[in-house]
Amino acid sequence: MQNTVYGFSFCESINWQNLEGCTDCQASNFSQLANVDDGSCNYDSDGDGVLDSEEIVGCQDESACNFNELATDEGLCNYAEQGYDCEGNINVQVGDEAFGGIVFYVDESGYSGLVAAIDDLDGNYSWGCEGEIIDGADGTAIGYGYQNTIDIIAGCSETIIAASQASKFELAGYSDWYLPSKDELLEMYSTIGNAGPEGNVGGFTNFP
């Protein structure tokens, strides 16, 4: 109407047709025509363009074990422990930092290996009891260092020696350190020491 009209009335009431839809103007699917709310309102609470009813909360980091490519909202991510894959299998190579040190040997199965501690012991220590006969401690092959260390500690009356200090050493939650056998020491030298393909990544010091 363009002109002001006074004193008019409708001859009869108008019955509007019921139109169902979302009547909440804050909803993403608000219907201006609806006069009966049908409970279909959807919202986008975080404003990311995805309706709350269609949001999928999950890990969005592809490097995580529980990565969900369908996730629209960031959720909790789970990661493999250092040195392992998501299935719990050892997943390291020679030269990798893992298990408190640097990996210098992995056996043929790929499920076990040896690690050189990344930190040194404080101070210098004698190998063992000079002049005393040690029963055992004569294994030279890879895999004998641990038993050699036990034999040295058991057969030596002195307590503050390299074997005992290595056995007491704790680093990054690991406490199973020991002195290397001859072949284990050579393996370190040729993989992460001065003769290693990547150079002295173990940071070993040369003594005259």
mmCIF file of C-alpha atoms in Angstrom:
data_model
loop_
_atom_site.group_PDB
_atom_site.id
_atom_site.type_symbol
_atom_site.label_atom_id
_atom_site.label_comp_id
_atom_site.label_asym_id
_atom_site.label_seq_id
_atom_site.Cartn_x
_atom_site.Cartn_y
_atom_site.Cartn_z
ATOM 1 C CA MET A 1 0.000 0.000 0.000
ATOM 2 C CA GLN A 2 1.252 3.442 -0.836
ATOM 3 C CA ASN A 3 -1.491 5.500 0.834
ATOM 4 C CA THR A 4 -2.533 5.642 4.444
ATOM 5 C CA VAL A 5 -5.883 3.967 4.999
ATOM 6 C CA TYR A 6 -7.838 4.227 8.257
ATOM 7 C CA GLY A 7 -10.619 2.143 9.704
ATOM 8 C CA PHE A 8 -10.306 -0.959 7.599
ATOM 9 C CA SER A 9 -10.738 -4.538 8.717
ATOM 10 C CA PHE A 10 -10.502 -7.979 7.155
ATOM 11 C CA CYS A 11 -13.812 -9.467 6.342
ATOM 12 C CA GLU A 12 -12.673 -12.864 7.459
ATOM 13 C CA SER A 13 -9.598 -14.341 9.142
ATOM 14 C CA ILE A 14 -6.851 -15.770 7.001
ATOM 15 C CA ASN A 15 -5.828 -19.360 7.664
ATOM 16 C CA TRP A 16 -2.182 -19.738 6.847
ATOM 17 C CA GLN A 17 -1.025 -23.095 5.629
ATOM 18 C CA ASN A 18 1.349 -24.864 8.012
ATOM 19 C CA LEU A 19 4.816 -24.941 6.507
ATOM 20 C CA GLU A 20 7.270 -27.151 8.398
ATOM 21 C CA GLY A 21 10.975 -26.388 8.542
ATOM 22 C CA CYS A 22 13.674 -24.875 10.740
ATOM 23 C CA THR A 23 12.393 -21.749 12.440
ATOM 24 C CA ASP A 24 15.590 -20.868 14.346
ATOM 25 C CA CYS A 25 17.257 -17.969 12.553
ATOM 26 C CA GLN A 26 20.595 -18.929 14.123
ATOM 27 C CA ALA A 27 20.589 -22.250 12.296
ATOM 28 C CA SER A 28 22.364 -22.841 9.012
ATOM 29 C CA ASN A 29 19.186 -24.139 7.390
ATOM 30 C CA PHE A 30 16.783 -21.508 8.757
ATOM 31 C CA SER A 31 13.633 -21.237 6.609
ATOM 32 C CA GLN A 32 11.965 -17.832 6.369
ATOM 33 C CA LEU A 33 8.755 -19.430 5.145
ATOM 34 C CA ALA A 34 8.419 -22.080 7.842
ATOM 35 C CA ASN A 35 5.933 -21.451 10.643
ATOM 36 C CA VAL A 36 6.140 -24.872 12.281
ATOM 37 C CA ASP A 37 9.519 -26.103 13.555
ATOM 38 C CA ASP A 38 10.106 -29.690 12.533
ATOM 39 C CA GLY A 39 13.293 -30.203 14.544
ATOM 40 C CA SER A 40 15.518 -30.234 11.476
ATOM 41 C CA CYS A 41 17.709 -27.260 12.431
ATOM 42 C CA ASN A 42 21.416 -27.702 11.736
ATOM 43 C CA TYR A 43 24.234 -25.541 13.061
ATOM 44 C CA ASP A 44 27.841 -24.764 12.205
ATOM 45 C CA SER A 45 29.176 -23.938 15.655
ATOM 46 C CA ASP A 46 32.817 -23.506 14.639
ATOM 47 C CA GLY A 47 32.120 -21.741 11.354
ATOM 48 C CA ASP A 48 34.185 -24.121 9.240
ATOM 49 C CA GLY A 49 31.453 -24.683 6.686
ATOM 50 C CA VAL A 50 30.654 -28.185 7.930
ATOM 51 C CA LEU A 51 27.388 -28.726 9.794
ATOM 52 C CA ASP A 52 27.713 -29.933 13.363
ATOM 53 C CA SER A 53 25.722 -33.048 12.463
ATOM 54 C CA GLU A 54 28.293 -33.894 9.777
ATOM 55 C CA GLU A 55 31.446 -33.122 11.757
ATOM 56 C CA ILE A 56 33.877 -36.022 12.238
ATOM 57 C CA VAL A 57 36.357 -35.607 15.074
ATOM 58 C CA GLY A 58 39.597 -37.472 14.493
ATOM 59 C CA CYS A 59 43.347 -37.237 14.085
ATOM 60 C CA GLN A 60 44.345 -35.117 11.080
ATOM 61 C CA ASP A 61 48.098 -35.732 11.286
ATOM 62 C CA GLU A 62 49.147 -38.141 8.523
ATOM 63 C CA SER A 63 52.211 -39.239 10.514
ATOM 64 C CA ALA A 64 50.058 -40.519 13.404
ATOM 65 C CA CYS A 65 48.982 -44.128 13.832
ATOM 66 C CA ASN A 66 45.294 -43.210 14.033
ATOM 67 C CA PHE A 67 45.161 -40.712 11.150
ATOM 68 C CA ASN A 68 41.595 -40.317 9.839
ATOM 69 C CA GLU A 69 41.390 -38.902 6.328
ATOM 70 C CA LEU A 70 37.667 -38.199 6.819
ATOM 71 C CA ALA A 71 38.141 -36.084 9.953
ATOM 72 C CA THR A 72 36.860 -32.502 9.749
ATOM 73 C CA ASP A 73 37.771 -31.482 13.301
ATOM 74 C CA GLU A 74 41.076 -32.186 15.062
ATOM 75 C CA GLY A 75 40.984 -34.992 17.616
ATOM 76 C CA LEU A 76 43.534 -36.878 19.687
ATOM 77 C CA CYS A 77 46.468 -38.340 17.742
ATOM 78 C CA ASN A 78 48.405 -41.446 18.765
ATOM 79 C CA TYR A 79 52.010 -41.930 17.710
ATOM 80 C CA ALA A 80 54.326 -44.911 17.663
ATOM 81 C CA GLU A 81 56.982 -45.084 20.335
ATOM 82 C CA GLN A 82 60.380 -43.978 19.101
ATOM 83 C CA GLY A 83 62.082 -46.842 17.315
ATOM 84 C CA TYR A 84 58.854 -48.753 16.658
ATOM 85 C CA ASP A 85 56.125 -48.668 14.029
ATOM 86 C CA CYS A 86 52.407 -48.455 14.748
ATOM 87 C CA GLU A 87 52.153 -52.248 15.036
ATOM 88 C CA GLY A 88 54.868 -52.371 17.695
ATOM 89 C CA ASN A 89 57.601 -53.696 15.407
ATOM 90 C CA ILE A 90 61.097 -52.261 15.667
ATOM 91 C CA ASN A 91 61.528 -49.718 12.908
ATOM 92 C CA VAL A 92 65.077 -48.360 12.963
ATOM 93 C CA GLN A 93 68.184 -48.381 10.807
ATOM 94 C CA VAL A 94 71.849 -48.091 11.651
ATOM 95 C CA GLY A 95 72.603 -44.478 12.483
ATOM 96 C CA ASP A 96 69.117 -43.680 13.823
ATOM 97 C CA GLU A 97 68.738 -42.199 17.279
ATOM 98 C CA ALA A 98 66.494 -44.500 19.312
ATOM 99 C CA PHE A 99 66.261 -46.260 22.670
ATOM 100 C CA GLY A 100 68.487 -43.705 24.377
ATOM 101 C CA GLY A 101 71.350 -43.841 21.901
ATOM 102 C CA ILE A 102 72.457 -44.406 18.313
ATOM 103 C CA VAL A 103 71.713 -47.697 16.571
ATOM 104 C CA PHE A 104 74.945 -49.298 15.352
ATOM 105 C CA TYR A 105 73.781 -52.843 14.614
ATOM 106 C CA VAL A 106 70.554 -54.510 13.432
ATOM 107 C CA ASP A 107 70.451 -58.276 13.014
ATOM 108 C CA GLU A 108 69.189 -60.101 9.921
ATOM 109 C CA SER A 109 65.673 -60.480 11.312
ATOM 110 C CA GLY A 110 65.345 -56.717 11.669
ATOM 111 C CA TYR A 111 63.677 -57.165 15.064
ATOM 112 C CA SER A 112 66.669 -56.712 17.361
ATOM 113 C CA GLY A 113 69.914 -54.786 17.410
ATOM 114 C CA LEU A 114 72.381 -52.833 19.504
ATOM 115 C CA VAL A 115 72.571 -49.204 20.551
ATOM 116 C CA ALA A 116 75.504 -47.065 21.720
ATOM 117 C CA ALA A 117 74.562 -44.632 24.489
ATOM 118 C CA ILE A 118 74.330 -41.075 23.239
ATOM 119 C CA ASP A 119 75.891 -39.697 26.442
ATOM 120 C CA ASP A 120 79.147 -40.616 28.145
ATOM 121 C CA LEU A 121 79.689 -41.685 31.723
ATOM 122 C CA ASP A 122 81.075 -39.009 33.999
ATOM 123 C CA GLY A 123 84.762 -39.618 34.661
ATOM 124 C CA ASN A 124 87.261 -42.264 33.533
ATOM 125 C CA TYR A 125 87.310 -45.827 34.852
ATOM 126 C CA SER A 126 89.588 -48.836 34.723
ATOM 127 C CA TRP A 127 88.475 -51.834 32.698
ATOM 128 C CA GLY A 128 88.539 -54.099 35.749
ATOM 129 C CA CYS A 129 90.839 -55.626 38.341
ATOM 130 C CA GLU A 130 94.343 -55.665 36.930
ATOM 131 C CA GLY A 131 96.162 -58.881 37.713
ATOM 132 C CA GLU A 132 93.069 -60.797 38.800
ATOM 133 C CA ILE A 133 91.798 -63.776 36.863
ATOM 134 C CA ILE A 134 88.231 -63.227 35.636
ATOM 135 C CA ASP A 135 86.146 -66.327 34.990
ATOM 136 C CA GLY A 136 84.447 -65.711 31.657
ATOM 137 C CA ALA A 137 84.413 -62.224 30.135
ATOM 138 C CA ASP A 138 86.130 -63.663 27.069
ATOM 139 C CA GLY A 139 83.374 -63.608 24.468
ATOM 140 C CA THR A 140 84.440 -61.584 21.447
ATOM 141 C CA ALA A 141 81.462 -61.950 19.094
ATOM 142 C CA ILE A 142 78.487 -59.645 18.750
ATOM 143 C CA GLY A 143 76.016 -60.474 21.504
ATOM 144 C CA TYR A 144 78.578 -61.282 24.192
ATOM 145 C CA GLY A 145 79.118 -57.824 25.656
ATOM 146 C CA TYR A 146 76.348 -58.119 28.228
ATOM 147 C CA GLN A 147 77.568 -61.440 29.621
ATOM 148 C CA ASN A 148 81.170 -60.196 29.627
ATOM 149 C CA THR A 149 80.112 -57.207 31.713
ATOM 150 C CA ILE A 150 78.320 -59.457 34.215
ATOM 151 C CA ASP A 151 81.396 -61.704 34.458
ATOM 152 C CA ILE A 152 83.710 -58.745 35.066
ATOM 153 C CA ILE A 153 81.531 -57.399 37.880
ATOM 154 C CA ALA A 154 81.207 -60.857 39.462
ATOM 155 C CA GLY A 155 84.916 -61.630 39.295
ATOM 156 C CA CYS A 156 86.365 -58.286 40.298
ATOM 157 C CA SER A 157 86.757 -57.206 43.929
ATOM 158 C CA GLU A 158 86.906 -53.534 42.971
ATOM 159 C CA THR A 159 83.496 -51.910 42.647
ATOM 160 C CA ILE A 160 84.115 -48.639 40.833
ATOM 161 C CA ILE A 161 85.193 -49.919 37.438
ATOM 162 C CA ALA A 162 83.969 -49.395 33.894
ATOM 163 C CA ALA A 163 81.790 -52.530 33.961
ATOM 164 C CA SER A 164 79.981 -51.631 37.185
ATOM 165 C CA GLN A 165 79.453 -48.008 36.183
ATOM 166 C CA ALA A 166 78.053 -49.000 32.786
ATOM 167 C CA SER A 167 75.724 -51.487 34.461
ATOM 168 C CA LYS A 168 74.383 -48.755 36.781
ATOM 169 C CA PHE A 169 74.001 -46.196 34.013
ATOM 170 C CA GLU A 170 70.515 -44.914 33.182
ATOM 171 C CA LEU A 171 69.624 -42.838 30.142
ATOM 172 C CA ALA A 172 66.280 -41.898 28.591
ATOM 173 C CA GLY A 173 64.508 -44.494 30.722
ATOM 174 C CA TYR A 174 66.872 -47.327 29.770
ATOM 175 C CA SER A 175 69.081 -49.062 32.324
ATOM 176 C CA ASP A 176 70.410 -52.118 30.450
ATOM 177 C CA TRP A 177 73.744 -50.651 29.334
ATOM 178 C CA TYR A 178 76.961 -52.665 29.320
ATOM 179 C CA LEU A 179 80.487 -52.726 27.909
ATOM 180 C CA PRO A 180 80.794 -53.923 24.294
ATOM 181 C CA SER A 181 82.571 -57.082 23.277
ATOM 182 C CA LYS A 182 85.493 -56.820 20.840
ATOM 183 C CA ASP A 183 83.321 -57.384 17.756
ATOM 184 C CA GLU A 184 80.613 -55.043 19.054
ATOM 185 C CA LEU A 185 83.227 -52.335 19.495
ATOM 186 C CA LEU A 186 84.512 -52.931 15.967
ATOM 187 C CA GLU A 187 80.936 -52.771 14.672
ATOM 188 C CA MET A 188 80.473 -49.385 16.329
ATOM 189 C CA TYR A 189 83.689 -48.134 14.789
ATOM 190 C CA SER A 190 82.701 -49.251 11.287
ATOM 191 C CA THR A 191 79.080 -48.044 11.356
ATOM 192 C CA ILE A 192 78.782 -44.933 13.528
ATOM 193 C CA GLY A 193 82.439 -44.315 14.390
ATOM 194 C CA ASN A 194 85.345 -42.876 12.421
ATOM 195 C CA ALA A 195 85.121 -45.638 9.793
ATOM 196 C CA GLY A 196 81.366 -45.277 9.361
ATOM 197 C CA PRO A 197 79.872 -44.382 5.963
ATOM 198 C CA GLU A 198 78.431 -41.170 7.419
ATOM 199 C CA GLY A 199 81.506 -40.397 9.476
ATOM 200 C CA ASN A 200 81.794 -40.299 13.229
ATOM 201 C CA VAL A 201 78.063 -39.782 13.950
ATOM 202 C CA GLY A 202 78.531 -41.408 17.351
ATOM 203 C CA GLY A 203 80.864 -38.625 18.403
ATOM 204 C CA PHE A 204 83.574 -40.975 19.631
ATOM 205 C CA THR A 205 86.809 -39.428 20.887
ATOM 206 C CA ASN A 206 90.198 -40.607 19.672
ATOM 207 C CA PHE A 207 92.802 -41.288 22.353
ATOM 208 C CA PRO A 208 96.476 -41.797 21.586
#
